[in-house]
mmCIF file of C-alpha atoms in Angstrom:
data_model
loop_
_atom_site.group_PDB
_atom_site.id
_atom_site.type_symbol
_atom_site.label_atom_id
_atom_site.label_comp_id
_atom_site.label_asym_id
_atom_site.label_seq_id
_atom_site.Cartn_x
_atom_site.Cartn_y
_atom_site.Cartn_z
ATOM 1 C CA UNK A 519 121.546 11.827 102.190
ATOM 2 C CA UNK A 520 120.144 9.079 103.998
ATOM 3 C CA UNK A 521 121.822 5.880 104.825
ATOM 4 C CA UNK A 522 118.930 3.861 103.166
ATOM 5 C CA UNK A 523 119.013 6.115 100.160
ATOM 6 C CA UNK A 524 117.513 9.236 99.074
ATOM 7 C CA UNK A 525 118.137 12.998 99.527
ATOM 8 C CA UNK A 526 116.409 15.193 102.352
ATOM 9 C CA UNK A 527 116.186 18.776 102.584
ATOM 10 C CA UNK A 528 116.555 21.454 105.139
ATOM 11 C CA UNK A 529 117.495 18.953 107.936
ATOM 12 C CA UNK A 530 114.278 16.650 107.151
ATOM 13 C CA UNK A 531 115.344 13.006 108.416
ATOM 14 C CA UNK A 532 112.202 11.221 107.529
ATOM 15 C CA UNK A 533 112.772 8.472 105.006
ATOM 16 C CA UNK A 534 109.136 9.113 103.756
ATOM 17 C CA UNK A 535 110.102 12.535 102.668
ATOM 18 C CA UNK A 536 113.356 11.430 100.889
ATOM 19 C CA UNK A 537 113.674 11.855 97.231
ATOM 20 C CA UNK A 538 114.702 8.467 96.125
ATOM 21 C CA UNK A 539 113.693 8.203 92.530
ATOM 22 C CA UNK A 540 115.148 10.225 89.452
ATOM 23 C CA UNK A 541 115.173 9.091 85.991
ATOM 24 C CA UNK A 542 115.628 10.442 82.602
ATOM 25 C CA UNK A 543 114.935 8.805 79.265
ATOM 26 C CA UNK A 544 113.353 8.360 75.836
ATOM 27 C CA UNK A 545 110.032 6.956 75.074
ATOM 28 C CA UNK A 546 108.745 5.521 71.482
ATOM 29 C CA UNK A 547 105.121 6.127 70.748
ATOM 30 C CA UNK A 548 102.934 3.611 69.054
ATOM 31 C CA UNK A 549 100.384 5.241 67.105
ATOM 32 C CA UNK A 550 97.222 3.728 65.674
ATOM 33 C CA UNK A 551 94.540 5.460 63.738
ATOM 34 C CA UNK A 552 91.222 3.598 63.626
ATOM 35 C CA UNK A 553 92.792 0.638 65.390
ATOM 36 C CA UNK A 554 95.483 0.054 62.714
ATOM 37 C CA UNK A 555 99.095 0.883 63.416
ATOM 38 C CA UNK A 556 100.403 3.897 61.433
ATOM 39 C CA UNK A 557 104.077 4.696 60.833
ATOM 40 C CA UNK A 558 105.474 7.474 62.583
ATOM 41 C CA UNK A 559 108.761 9.015 63.473
ATOM 42 C CA UNK A 560 109.602 9.981 67.099
ATOM 43 C CA UNK A 561 112.217 12.613 67.506
ATOM 44 C CA UNK A 562 113.034 14.147 70.956
ATOM 45 C CA UNK A 563 110.173 12.206 72.761
ATOM 46 C CA UNK A 564 111.569 12.128 76.453
ATOM 47 C CA UNK A 565 110.573 11.885 79.906
ATOM 48 C CA UNK A 566 111.800 12.846 83.390
ATOM 49 C CA UNK A 567 110.555 11.041 86.264
ATOM 50 C CA UNK A 568 111.061 12.421 89.751
ATOM 51 C CA UNK A 569 109.538 10.558 92.544
ATOM 52 C CA UNK A 570 105.823 9.798 91.445
ATOM 53 C CA UNK A 571 105.753 12.651 88.995
ATOM 54 C CA UNK A 572 106.442 12.001 85.019
ATOM 55 C CA UNK A 573 107.071 15.138 82.813
ATOM 56 C CA UNK A 574 106.559 13.627 79.398
ATOM 57 C CA UNK A 575 107.384 15.382 76.026
ATOM 58 C CA UNK A 576 106.624 13.933 72.739
ATOM 59 C CA UNK A 577 107.339 14.906 69.215
ATOM 60 C CA UNK A 578 105.690 12.652 66.627
ATOM 61 C CA UNK A 579 105.701 12.871 62.783
ATOM 62 C CA UNK A 580 102.850 11.020 60.962
ATOM 63 C CA UNK A 581 103.316 9.329 57.636
ATOM 64 C CA UNK A 582 100.887 10.703 54.782
ATOM 65 C CA UNK A 583 97.951 8.468 54.589
ATOM 66 C CA UNK A 584 97.366 7.365 58.025
ATOM 67 C CA UNK A 585 93.862 6.222 57.308
ATOM 68 C CA UNK A 586 90.358 6.981 58.912
ATOM 69 C CA UNK A 587 89.362 6.889 62.744
ATOM 70 C CA UNK A 588 90.611 8.192 65.964
ATOM 71 C CA UNK A 589 94.227 8.624 66.654
ATOM 72 C CA UNK A 590 95.571 6.877 69.782
ATOM 73 C CA UNK A 591 99.033 6.879 71.027
ATOM 74 C CA UNK A 592 100.539 4.192 73.402
ATOM 75 C CA UNK A 593 103.869 3.467 74.640
ATOM 76 C CA UNK A 594 104.181 5.755 77.840
ATOM 77 C CA UNK A 595 107.133 5.056 79.864
ATOM 78 C CA UNK A 596 105.044 4.500 82.904
ATOM 79 C CA UNK A 597 101.428 3.803 83.486
ATOM 80 C CA UNK A 598 99.300 6.492 85.264
ATOM 81 C CA UNK A 599 98.481 5.681 88.988
ATOM 82 C CA UNK A 600 94.996 7.070 88.848
ATOM 83 C CA UNK A 601 92.008 6.001 86.822
ATOM 84 C CA UNK A 602 90.306 8.520 84.602
ATOM 85 C CA UNK A 603 91.851 11.216 82.392
ATOM 86 C CA UNK A 604 94.651 13.658 82.800
ATOM 87 C CA UNK A 605 94.905 16.656 80.560
ATOM 88 C CA UNK A 606 98.093 18.108 78.553
ATOM 89 C CA UNK A 607 99.045 20.264 76.051
ATOM 90 C CA UNK A 608 99.300 19.634 72.385
ATOM 91 C CA UNK A 609 100.271 21.622 69.317
ATOM 92 C CA UNK A 610 100.742 20.424 65.500
ATOM 93 C CA UNK A 611 101.960 21.207 62.110
ATOM 94 C CA UNK A 612 99.807 20.608 59.166
ATOM 95 C CA UNK A 613 96.521 19.223 60.496
ATOM 96 C CA UNK A 614 93.066 20.162 59.144
ATOM 97 C CA UNK A 615 91.195 21.083 62.663
ATOM 98 C CA UNK A 616 89.179 23.728 64.156
ATOM 99 C CA UNK A 617 89.107 24.576 67.795
ATOM 100 C CA UNK A 618 91.476 24.138 70.818
ATOM 101 C CA UNK A 619 94.023 21.522 70.694
ATOM 102 C CA UNK A 620 94.870 19.316 73.938
ATOM 103 C CA UNK A 621 95.530 15.887 75.035
ATOM 104 C CA UNK A 622 94.012 13.470 77.331
ATOM 105 C CA UNK A 623 96.007 10.586 78.954
ATOM 106 C CA UNK A 624 93.377 7.849 79.510
ATOM 107 C CA UNK A 625 94.480 5.240 82.160
ATOM 108 C CA UNK A 626 92.732 2.699 80.130
ATOM 109 C CA UNK A 627 95.464 1.309 77.822
ATOM 110 C CA UNK A 628 97.174 3.643 78.940
ATOM 111 C CA UNK A 629 96.892 5.708 76.165
ATOM 112 C CA UNK A 630 97.216 9.396 74.933
ATOM 113 C CA UNK A 631 94.228 10.694 73.133
ATOM 114 C CA UNK A 632 94.943 13.718 71.092
ATOM 115 C CA UNK A 633 91.666 16.141 71.247
ATOM 116 C CA UNK A 634 90.285 18.868 69.040
ATOM 117 C CA UNK A 635 87.583 21.250 70.020
ATOM 118 C CA UNK A 636 86.427 23.433 73.158
ATOM 119 C CA UNK A 637 88.256 22.400 76.434
ATOM 120 C CA UNK A 638 85.021 22.531 78.879
ATOM 121 C CA UNK A 639 83.547 19.179 80.240
ATOM 122 C CA UNK A 640 80.979 17.701 77.907
ATOM 123 C CA UNK A 641 81.966 20.324 75.569
ATOM 124 C CA UNK A 642 81.538 18.469 72.034
ATOM 125 C CA UNK A 643 85.332 18.037 71.694
ATOM 126 C CA UNK A 644 86.540 14.897 69.844
ATOM 127 C CA UNK A 645 89.590 12.821 69.497
ATOM 128 C CA UNK A 646 91.903 13.698 66.548
ATOM 129 C CA UNK A 647 91.128 11.647 63.542
ATOM 130 C CA UNK A 648 93.136 10.303 60.754
ATOM 131 C CA UNK A 649 91.001 12.312 58.419
ATOM 132 C CA UNK A 650 92.516 15.580 59.937
ATOM 133 C CA UNK A 651 95.825 14.820 58.452
ATOM 134 C CA UNK A 652 96.372 16.615 55.327
ATOM 135 C CA UNK A 653 97.128 14.891 52.157
ATOM 136 C CA UNK A 654 100.672 14.959 50.788
ATOM 137 C CA UNK A 655 101.934 16.325 53.877
ATOM 138 C CA UNK A 656 103.910 14.802 56.893
ATOM 139 C CA UNK A 657 101.927 16.216 59.840
ATOM 140 C CA UNK A 658 103.628 16.461 63.447
ATOM 141 C CA UNK A 659 102.200 16.784 66.899
ATOM 142 C CA UNK A 660 103.881 17.955 69.802
ATOM 143 C CA UNK A 661 102.699 16.891 73.255
ATOM 144 C CA UNK A 662 103.469 17.955 76.882
ATOM 145 C CA UNK A 663 102.001 16.126 79.880
ATOM 146 C CA UNK A 664 102.631 15.607 83.643
ATOM 147 C CA UNK A 665 101.092 12.830 85.237
ATOM 148 C CA UNK A 666 101.481 10.749 88.642
ATOM 149 C CA UNK A 667 102.710 7.060 88.761
#
């Protein structure tokens, strides 16, 4: 343990190599569909921050009748450091969709864009839409992301 704070390993004494930031917490997703906020329930939405890396888990239940338009998720515990997009993983219950599911974190916002379709670049994939949520069923998405702050 360095006198100025942080833990080093294997005899390293350089302050720049010290692990000096660790945090665990919960986050609350704010979800909009077509630009309008929708009611969701967040359960077990957690994160761990180690240094500059954030490991994010989200478990978000949508209410029935969420409307039309693209699904956007904001409320990340930390803003990503890089401009552009990061890919993550996503699974779901009770969405009408075809193709692979994944998430993209856009640093504009910042926000999570749940995506449906092939995962190649310029592949015709699309952002999950409120129309993908089946009627009379509460849909849920599960998100896993790692990003740098």
